[in-house]
Tab-separated table of C-alpha atoms in Angstrom:
chain	number	residue	atom	x	y	z
N	396	MET	CA	17.822	-72.639	40.642
N	397	ASN	CA	18.219	-68.892	41.586
N	398	LYS	CA	20.389	-68.342	38.734
N	399	LEU	CA	18.029	-69.893	36.192
N	400	ASN	CA	15.214	-67.885	37.628
N	401	LEU	CA	17.319	-64.608	37.171
N	402	VAL	CA	18.016	-65.526	33.619
N	403	SER	CA	14.359	-66.226	32.829
N	404	LEU	CA	13.297	-62.887	34.476
N	405	LYS	CA	15.822	-61.003	32.301
N	406	SER	CA	14.554	-62.758	29.185
N	407	LEU	CA	11.051	-61.780	30.264
N	408	LEU	CA	11.909	-58.179	30.811
N	409	GLN	CA	13.638	-57.928	27.330
N	410	CYS	CA	10.769	-59.276	25.896
N	411	LEU	CA	8.331	-56.954	27.567
N	412	LEU	CA	10.593	-53.902	26.601
N	413	PHE	CA	10.764	-55.076	22.827
N	414	SER	CA	6.983	-55.528	22.724
N	415	LEU	CA	6.598	-52.068	24.258
N	416	PHE	CA	8.824	-50.582	21.581
N	417	ILE	CA	6.955	-52.310	18.764
N	418	SER	CA	3.687	-51.155	20.203
N	419	SER	CA	4.775	-47.692	20.484
N	420	LEU	CA	5.838	-47.663	16.815
N	421	THR	CA	2.584	-49.272	15.727
N	422	LEU	CA	0.734	-46.669	17.678
N	423	SER	CA	2.825	-43.785	16.075
N	424	THR	CA	2.298	-45.121	12.691
N	425	VAL	CA	-1.661	-45.203	13.211
N	426	SER	CA	-1.779	-41.710	14.515
N	427	SER	CA	0.124	-40.384	11.448
N	428	ALA	CA	-2.127	-42.271	9.138
N	429	ALA	CA	-5.252	-40.636	10.658
N	430	GLU	CA	-4.084	-37.055	10.082
N	431	THR	CA	-5.190	-35.375	6.877
N	432	HIS	CA	-2.870	-33.517	4.348
N	433	TYR	CA	-4.547	-30.830	2.248
N	434	GLN	CA	-2.948	-29.362	-0.744
N	435	LEU	CA	-4.156	-26.021	-1.624
N	436	GLN	CA	-3.433	-24.400	-4.891
N	437	VAL	CA	-3.502	-20.646	-4.109
N	438	ASP	CA	-2.962	-17.768	-6.608
N	439	GLY	CA	-1.555	-14.494	-5.800
N	440	LEU	CA	1.370	-15.585	-3.318
N	441	VAL	CA	4.284	-13.429	-4.148
N	442	CYS	CA	6.258	-12.488	-1.090
N	443	PRO	CA	7.357	-14.019	2.332
N	444	PHE	CA	4.598	-11.526	4.048
N	445	CYS	CA	2.140	-13.507	1.820
N	446	GLU	CA	3.186	-16.824	3.427
N	447	TYR	CA	3.134	-15.292	6.780
N	448	ASN	CA	-0.489	-14.146	6.175
N	449	VAL	CA	-1.388	-17.478	5.097
N	450	GLN	CA	0.046	-19.259	8.030
N	451	LYS	CA	-1.352	-16.731	10.323
N	452	LYS	CA	-4.963	-17.306	9.030
N	453	LEU	CA	-5.070	-21.081	8.247
N	454	GLY	CA	-2.829	-22.060	11.401
N	455	LYS	CA	-5.462	-20.570	14.000
N	456	LEU	CA	-8.095	-23.113	12.541
N	457	ASP	CA	-9.101	-25.872	14.995
N	458	GLY	CA	-7.009	-29.003	14.402
N	459	VAL	CA	-4.655	-27.504	12.017
N	460	LEU	CA	-1.163	-28.790	13.114
N	461	LYS	CA	1.184	-27.389	10.376
N	462	VAL	CA	1.013	-25.048	7.421
N	463	THR	CA	3.697	-24.501	4.939
N	464	ALA	CA	3.781	-22.987	1.622
N	465	ASN	CA	5.868	-22.934	-1.617
N	466	LEU	CA	5.782	-19.541	-3.326
N	467	LYS	CA	7.134	-20.648	-6.579
N	468	ASP	CA	4.482	-23.334	-7.145
N	469	GLY	CA	1.587	-21.457	-5.346
N	470	VAL	CA	0.990	-24.331	-3.189
N	471	VAL	CA	0.073	-24.240	0.518
N	472	ASN	CA	0.200	-27.682	2.534
N	473	VAL	CA	-1.988	-27.877	5.544
N	474	LEU	CA	-1.723	-30.874	8.081
N	475	VAL	CA	-5.030	-31.535	9.957
N	476	ALA	CA	-5.239	-33.546	13.225
N	477	ASP	CA	-7.281	-37.013	13.472
N	478	GLY	CA	-11.065	-36.278	13.548
N	479	LYS	CA	-10.780	-32.648	12.165
N	480	THR	CA	-11.181	-31.677	8.548
N	481	LEU	CA	-10.775	-28.379	6.498
N	482	SER	CA	-13.628	-27.747	4.335
N	483	GLU	CA	-13.186	-25.846	0.917
N	484	LYS	CA	-15.514	-23.106	2.205
N	485	GLN	CA	-13.226	-22.718	5.451
N	486	ALA	CA	-10.175	-22.640	3.343
N	487	LYS	CA	-11.563	-20.077	1.083
N	488	LYS	CA	-12.730	-17.846	3.531
N	489	GLU	CA	-9.323	-17.638	5.484
N	490	LEU	CA	-7.383	-17.182	2.122
N	491	THR	CA	-9.625	-14.411	0.997
N	492	ASP	CA	-9.181	-12.658	4.351
N	493	ALA	CA	-5.556	-13.082	3.943
N	494	GLY	CA	-5.849	-11.588	0.588
N	495	PHE	CA	-5.360	-14.263	-1.700
N	496	THR	CA	-7.502	-16.613	-4.257
N	497	LEU	CA	-7.974	-20.364	-3.577
N	498	LYS	CA	-7.982	-22.158	-6.971
N	499	SER	CA	-8.232	-25.998	-5.807
N	500	ILE	CA	-8.067	-28.184	-2.587
N	501	GLU	CA	-7.156	-31.762	-2.491
N	502	SER	CA	-7.107	-33.965	0.558
N	503	HIS	CA	-5.182	-37.130	1.057
N	504	GLN	CA	-5.628	-39.287	4.213
N	505	GLY	CA	-2.514	-40.340	6.097
N	506	GLU	CA	0.074	-38.781	4.080
N	507	LYS	CA	2.330	-36.125	4.996
I	757	MET	CA	11.210	33.024	17.196
I	758	ILE	CA	8.486	30.475	17.137
I	759	ILE	CA	6.156	32.928	15.013
I	760	LYS	CA	9.052	33.805	12.784
I	761	HIS	CA	9.683	30.109	12.037
I	762	GLN	CA	6.147	29.178	11.512
I	763	GLN	CA	5.542	32.107	9.004
I	764	LYS	CA	8.844	30.953	7.207
I	765	ARG	CA	7.684	27.528	7.066
I	766	LEU	CA	4.282	28.229	6.006
I	767	CYS	CA	5.410	30.714	3.318
I	768	LEU	CA	7.812	28.217	1.924
I	769	GLY	CA	5.119	25.588	1.859
I	770	LEU	CA	7.517	23.029	3.220
I	771	ALA	CA	5.560	22.102	6.387
I	772	GLY	CA	4.714	18.566	6.269
I	773	CYS	CA	7.124	17.417	3.460
I	774	LEU	CA	8.296	14.484	5.325
I	775	LEU	CA	4.838	13.279	6.057
I	776	SER	CA	3.661	13.312	2.611
I	777	THR	CA	4.273	9.796	1.719
I	778	GLY	CA	0.580	8.477	2.385
I	779	ASN	CA	-0.166	4.987	3.496
I	780	VAL	CA	3.049	3.103	3.205
I	781	PHE	CA	3.242	-0.695	3.846
I	782	ALA	CA	5.846	-3.369	3.798
I	783	HIS	CA	5.383	-4.396	0.188
I	784	ASP	CA	4.916	-0.783	-1.099
I	785	PRO	CA	7.701	1.619	-2.253
I	786	VAL	CA	9.455	3.647	0.294
I	787	PHE	CA	8.363	6.990	-0.705
I	788	SER	CA	4.970	6.434	-2.363
I	789	PRO	CA	1.939	4.295	-1.531
I	790	GLY	CA	1.287	1.019	-3.089
I	791	PRO	CA	-1.871	-0.938	-2.784
I	792	HIS	CA	-0.740	-3.480	-0.271
I	793	VAL	CA	-2.917	-4.012	2.793
I	794	LEU	CA	-2.834	-6.146	5.875
I	795	PHE	CA	-4.994	-9.511	6.249
I	796	LYS	CA	-8.156	-9.485	8.361
I	797	ASP	CA	-7.601	-8.705	12.056
I	798	GLY	CA	-3.777	-8.340	11.151
I	799	PHE	CA	-1.881	-5.916	13.314
I	800	GLU	CA	1.149	-3.687	12.121
I	801	ILE	CA	3.640	-1.701	14.368
I	802	HIS	CA	5.630	0.725	12.179
I	803	ALA	CA	8.507	2.879	13.233
I	804	GLU	CA	10.004	5.374	10.815
I	805	PHE	CA	13.104	7.845	10.606
I	806	ALA	CA	13.037	10.518	7.955
I	807	GLN	CA	15.524	13.418	7.232
I	808	SER	CA	15.462	16.118	4.620
I	809	GLU	CA	17.802	19.191	3.785
I	810	GLN	CA	16.654	22.193	1.790
I	811	GLY	CA	19.064	25.028	1.748
I	812	ASP	CA	19.780	26.096	5.234
I	813	GLU	CA	16.693	23.988	6.467
I	814	LYS	CA	17.116	20.527	7.952
I	815	GLU	CA	14.282	18.728	9.039
I	816	SER	CA	14.044	15.293	10.769
I	817	GLU	CA	11.232	13.084	12.005
I	818	GLN	CA	10.474	10.077	14.128
I	819	ALA	CA	7.206	8.527	13.937
I	820	VAL	CA	5.250	5.639	15.000
I	821	ALA	CA	2.259	4.121	13.309
I	822	PHE	CA	-0.181	1.385	14.086
I	823	LYS	CA	-2.340	-0.158	11.598
I	824	TYR	CA	-5.214	-2.677	11.590
I	825	GLY	CA	-6.807	-4.776	9.011
I	826	LEU	CA	-10.546	-4.524	9.119
I	827	SER	CA	-10.842	-7.083	6.233
I	828	GLY	CA	-8.516	-8.588	3.683
I	829	ASP	CA	-8.824	-5.434	1.487
I	830	TRP	CA	-9.213	-2.669	4.074
I	831	VAL	CA	-6.911	-1.107	6.527
I	832	VAL	CA	-6.957	1.847	8.940
I	833	GLY	CA	-4.103	3.398	10.671
I	834	ILE	CA	-2.809	6.171	13.070
I	835	GLU	CA	0.465	7.638	12.987
I	836	LEU	CA	2.172	10.170	15.564
I	837	PRO	CA	5.538	11.926	14.770
I	838	TYR	CA	8.162	13.905	16.480
I	839	GLU	CA	9.695	16.388	14.531
I	840	THR	CA	12.862	18.700	14.599
I	841	VAL	CA	13.414	21.544	12.389
I	842	LYS	CA	16.764	23.502	12.065
I	843	ASP	CA	17.389	26.579	10.094
I	844	ASP	CA	19.228	29.968	10.316
I	845	LEU	CA	16.566	31.132	12.903
I	846	GLY	CA	17.298	28.066	15.195
I	847	THR	CA	15.987	24.791	16.139
I	848	GLU	CA	12.150	23.962	16.960
I	849	GLN	CA	11.094	20.568	18.042
I	850	GLY	CA	7.973	18.716	19.294
I	851	VAL	CA	5.289	16.454	18.572
I	852	GLY	CA	3.943	16.739	15.283
I	853	ASP	CA	0.440	16.484	13.779
I	854	MET	CA	-1.368	13.303	14.309
I	855	THR	CA	-2.567	11.587	10.991
I	856	LEU	CA	-5.456	9.264	10.629
I	857	SER	CA	-5.407	7.028	7.471
I	858	THR	CA	-7.118	4.377	5.450
I	859	LYS	CA	-6.567	2.335	2.309
I	860	TYR	CA	-9.204	0.290	0.688
I	861	ARG	CA	-8.116	-2.283	-2.184
I	862	PHE	CA	-11.029	-2.407	-4.522
I	863	TRP	CA	-9.591	-4.505	-7.344
I	864	ARG	CA	-7.287	-7.676	-7.137
I	865	LYS	CA	-6.333	-10.036	-9.873
I	866	ASP	CA	-4.577	-13.161	-8.684
I	867	THR	CA	-2.693	-15.541	-10.882
I	868	LEU	CA	-0.033	-18.104	-10.103
I	869	GLY	CA	3.006	-16.097	-8.622
I	870	VAL	CA	1.551	-12.656	-9.595
I	871	GLN	CA	-0.953	-10.253	-7.903
I	872	GLU	CA	-2.291	-7.114	-9.427
I	873	THR	CA	-4.232	-4.750	-7.372
I	874	ALA	CA	-5.597	-1.196	-7.068
I	875	ALA	CA	-6.609	0.532	-4.099
I	876	ILE	CA	-7.864	4.101	-3.040
I	877	VAL	CA	-6.077	5.680	-0.070
I	878	ALA	CA	-7.173	8.640	2.295
I	879	LYS	CA	-5.699	10.396	5.148
I	880	VAL	CA	-6.393	13.302	7.490
I	881	LYS	CA	-3.607	15.305	9.135
I	882	LEU	CA	-5.305	16.717	12.299
I	883	ASP	CA	-4.344	19.952	14.094
I	884	THR	CA	-2.811	18.141	17.136
I	885	GLY	CA	0.836	18.834	16.922
I	886	ASP	CA	2.762	21.344	19.102
I	887	ASP	CA	2.610	25.108	17.893
I	888	GLN	CA	6.380	25.073	16.772
I	889	VAL	CA	6.204	22.192	14.442
I	890	GLY	CA	2.433	21.426	13.693
I	891	SER	CA	0.816	23.172	10.905
I	892	GLY	CA	-2.000	24.491	12.627
I	893	THR	CA	-4.435	23.004	10.043
I	894	THR	CA	-6.466	19.865	9.108
I	895	ASP	CA	-5.477	18.751	5.674
I	896	THR	CA	-6.863	15.813	3.806
I	897	LEU	CA	-5.267	13.630	1.165
I	898	LEU	CA	-7.040	11.405	-1.469
I	899	GLY	CA	-5.354	9.120	-3.972
I	900	PHE	CA	-5.305	6.161	-6.105
I	901	THR	CA	-2.518	3.397	-6.309
I	902	TYR	CA	-1.916	0.586	-8.557
I	903	GLY	CA	0.492	-2.287	-8.077
I	904	TYR	CA	1.870	-5.521	-10.017
I	905	GLU	CA	3.844	-7.784	-7.843
I	906	SER	CA	5.396	-11.009	-8.910
I	907	LEU	CA	7.932	-13.332	-7.632
I	908	LYS	CA	10.633	-11.351	-9.642
I	909	TRP	CA	9.329	-7.962	-10.536
I	910	TYR	CA	7.382	-5.246	-9.061
I	911	ARG	CA	5.712	-2.067	-10.444
I	912	TRP	CA	3.650	0.526	-9.038
I	913	ALA	CA	1.841	4.026	-9.878
I	914	SER	CA	0.013	6.388	-7.622
I	915	VAL	CA	-1.494	9.782	-7.673
I	916	ARG	CA	-2.369	11.781	-4.634
I	917	TYR	CA	-3.828	14.992	-4.104
I	918	ARG	CA	-3.575	16.902	-0.749
I	919	PHE	CA	-6.272	19.766	0.083
I	920	ASN	CA	-4.444	22.174	2.347
I	921	GLN	CA	-6.671	23.927	4.672
I	922	ASP	CA	-6.475	27.870	5.102
I	923	ARG	CA	-4.982	28.995	8.141
I	924	SER	CA	-5.721	32.300	10.047
I	925	ILE	CA	-2.894	33.956	11.674
I	926	GLU	CA	-3.852	36.125	14.668
I	927	ASN	CA	-4.040	39.779	14.058
I	928	LYS	CA	-2.490	39.268	10.700
I	929	GLY	CA	-5.047	37.739	8.320
I	930	ASN	CA	-5.613	34.503	6.482
I	931	LEU	CA	-2.971	32.186	4.654
I	932	GLN	CA	-4.395	30.264	1.780
I	933	ARG	CA	-2.102	27.451	1.468
I	934	GLY	CA	-1.501	25.886	-2.029
I	935	ASP	CA	-2.586	22.261	-2.648
I	936	ARG	CA	-0.361	19.585	-3.449
I	937	LEU	CA	-0.223	17.105	-6.242
I	938	PHE	CA	1.950	13.923	-5.994
I	939	VAL	CA	2.671	11.556	-8.785
I	940	ASP	CA	4.693	8.375	-8.487
I	941	PHE	CA	6.136	5.627	-10.481
I	942	ALA	CA	8.132	2.620	-8.887
I	943	GLY	CA	9.748	-0.565	-9.820
I	944	GLY	CA	11.328	-3.404	-7.985
I	945	TYR	CA	13.515	-6.335	-8.548
I	946	ARG	CA	13.893	-9.521	-6.320
I	947	PRO	CA	17.257	-11.267	-7.268
I	948	LYS	CA	16.581	-14.504	-5.614
I	949	VAL	CA	13.234	-16.090	-4.364
I	950	ASN	CA	14.052	-17.441	-0.916
I	951	ASP	CA	11.876	-19.727	1.228
I	952	TYR	CA	9.931	-17.788	3.790
I	953	ARG	CA	12.035	-18.567	6.604
I	954	GLU	CA	15.100	-17.134	5.083
I	955	ALA	CA	15.576	-13.313	4.471
I	956	ASP	CA	14.139	-11.576	1.382
I	957	THR	CA	15.503	-8.561	-0.573
I	958	VAL	CA	13.924	-6.410	-3.171
I	959	TRP	CA	15.901	-3.493	-4.763
I	960	LEU	CA	13.648	-0.298	-5.564
I	961	LEU	CA	13.741	2.566	-7.908
I	962	GLU	CA	11.131	5.318	-7.548
I	963	PHE	CA	10.412	8.400	-9.610
I	964	ASN	CA	8.484	10.984	-7.297
I	965	GLY	CA	6.947	14.033	-8.632
I	966	GLU	CA	5.484	16.787	-6.679
I	967	TYR	CA	3.493	19.981	-7.639
I	968	SER	CA	2.539	22.638	-4.994
I	969	GLY	CA	0.250	25.501	-5.715
I	970	ARG	CA	1.286	29.038	-4.513
I	971	ASN	CA	0.209	30.196	-1.186
I	972	ALA	CA	-1.621	33.357	-0.774
I	973	PHE	CA	-1.909	35.881	2.038
I	974	ASN	CA	-5.143	37.807	2.234
I	975	GLY	CA	-5.842	36.838	-1.291
I	976	VAL	CA	-2.484	38.061	-2.519
I	977	ASN	CA	-0.076	35.232	-3.997
I	978	ARG	CA	3.196	34.848	-2.410
I	979	ASN	CA	5.924	34.840	-5.033
I	980	ASN	CA	8.440	32.500	-3.381
I	981	THR	CA	6.154	29.623	-2.840
I	982	GLY	CA	4.801	26.657	-5.082
I	983	GLY	CA	6.294	24.760	-8.043
I	984	SER	CA	7.271	21.286	-8.936
I	985	GLN	CA	10.019	18.888	-8.118
I	986	TRP	CA	11.084	15.412	-9.266
I	987	PHE	CA	13.010	12.961	-7.534
I	988	VAL	CA	14.762	9.671	-8.436
I	989	SER	CA	14.774	7.528	-5.316
I	990	PRO	CA	16.736	4.188	-4.888
I	991	GLY	CA	15.812	1.991	-2.087
I	992	ILE	CA	15.785	-1.489	-0.611
I	993	MET	CA	13.127	-3.568	0.962
I	994	TRP	CA	14.421	-6.396	3.295
I	995	THR	CA	12.058	-8.790	4.794
I	996	LEU	CA	12.299	-11.721	7.202
I	997	ARG	CA	8.957	-13.550	8.131
I	998	ASN	CA	6.753	-10.763	9.716
I	999	PHE	CA	9.389	-8.243	9.973
I	1000	ALA	CA	10.476	-5.656	7.493
I	1001	VAL	CA	13.081	-2.890	6.915
I	1002	LYS	CA	12.896	-0.414	4.263
I	1003	ALA	CA	15.285	2.367	3.211
I	1004	GLY	CA	15.665	4.809	0.636
I	1005	VAL	CA	17.036	8.193	-0.431
I	1006	GLN	CA	15.259	10.811	-2.684
I	1007	ILE	CA	17.691	12.704	-5.070
I	1008	PRO	CA	16.238	15.771	-6.790
I	1009	VAL	CA	16.731	15.677	-10.499
I	1010	LEU	CA	14.289	18.309	-11.815
I	1011	SER	CA	13.189	21.503	-9.982
I	1012	ASN	CA	11.057	24.262	-11.165
I	1013	LEU	CA	10.069	26.201	-7.972
I	1014	ASN	CA	8.484	29.702	-8.156
I	1015	GLY	CA	10.619	32.732	-7.154
I	1016	GLU	CA	13.570	32.416	-4.852
I	1017	GLN	CA	13.284	29.227	-3.119
I	1018	ASP	CA	16.015	26.609	-2.181
I	1019	ASP	CA	16.062	23.396	-4.046
I	1020	SER	CA	15.705	20.422	-2.048
I	1021	ASP	CA	19.103	18.639	-1.355
I	1022	TYR	CA	17.962	15.150	-0.403
I	1023	ARG	CA	15.329	13.196	1.633
I	1024	ALA	CA	16.095	10.052	3.442
I	1025	ARG	CA	13.833	7.547	5.008
I	1026	LEU	CA	14.257	4.308	7.170
I	1027	GLU	CA	11.413	2.348	8.255
I	1028	PHE	CA	10.833	-0.823	10.417
I	1029	GLU	CA	7.774	-2.742	10.576
I	1030	TRP	CA	6.272	-5.879	12.287
I	1031	HIS	CA	3.112	-7.746	11.093
I	1032	LEU	CA	1.219	-9.494	14.029
């Protein structure tokens, strides 16, 4: 009897752990899906210092999680946290202060 | 000896040669100003080592400068040098004259992977240095600079004019120091466009021209002063994220100095820069 109880307790624990693992995965996916990815087309980016300037200015905005830039394509990618947004006006101001020109901005909910 | 030294330096019109580069920034040439400025609220720390030789005179300078971006187009700075001068009369060294500078980028044209800009530069060298190395005057420099930057090629041009203040020498009279005109052309080539987390190298070649007016003492022109010189200046600009190193050497190729003056042998410069 005791042996049977131990086996069922072990199975229960295994089920519980598996459920927790699945739940954490699901929660993680939901969290990623809520972030917003902005793609900025920026003119005038020509050097590593330009990228640093852009990172410095955009990175300080509330909710901005990550800023990356591609010099060759003139693209700046900004990842913004759940519940936060990056407006065109904000992006334009920060890029002007950094010394560059914003050509366009696109947002993609839940994409990285 | 100090007085002899100063008189010699003033008569030759050499004082401050190393300080004549104007407002230099990371993505500007080594020996001439470009239109590059800092981002708004950006801060730059700059350390510089320079050395030059002209005949029996050897001059070296270590300087620190701090710059601040008032806007994305306007920067102000302050520079403090320490100078050493060696010649046949001996060695003099001390804190040089402090310089205040500003640069305003009044025109900018951005396209994909290209930035064309133009700026005006101004600086005032104050009479703050130690007697043995300071010029004893407040001099003003005004200039204009244009730059074209792309992922592969760079080109710059600039013109600057330095208004040298007269200096009165105790019990002797008044020295009128000739003004100076600087004309610069520069080009740069980036062999490989790297990601911003990798090191970036740009090779530079500059042509720097200088014209100095004659000095006069109590209204009488000094023969062995003033003239013109042209330099060819190879250099390198290396950056990694927000840190830059620049180095270059000026080699004289054309010299037309008035009277009997030693031609410049070389001028070398090494700079370190952090953007914060």
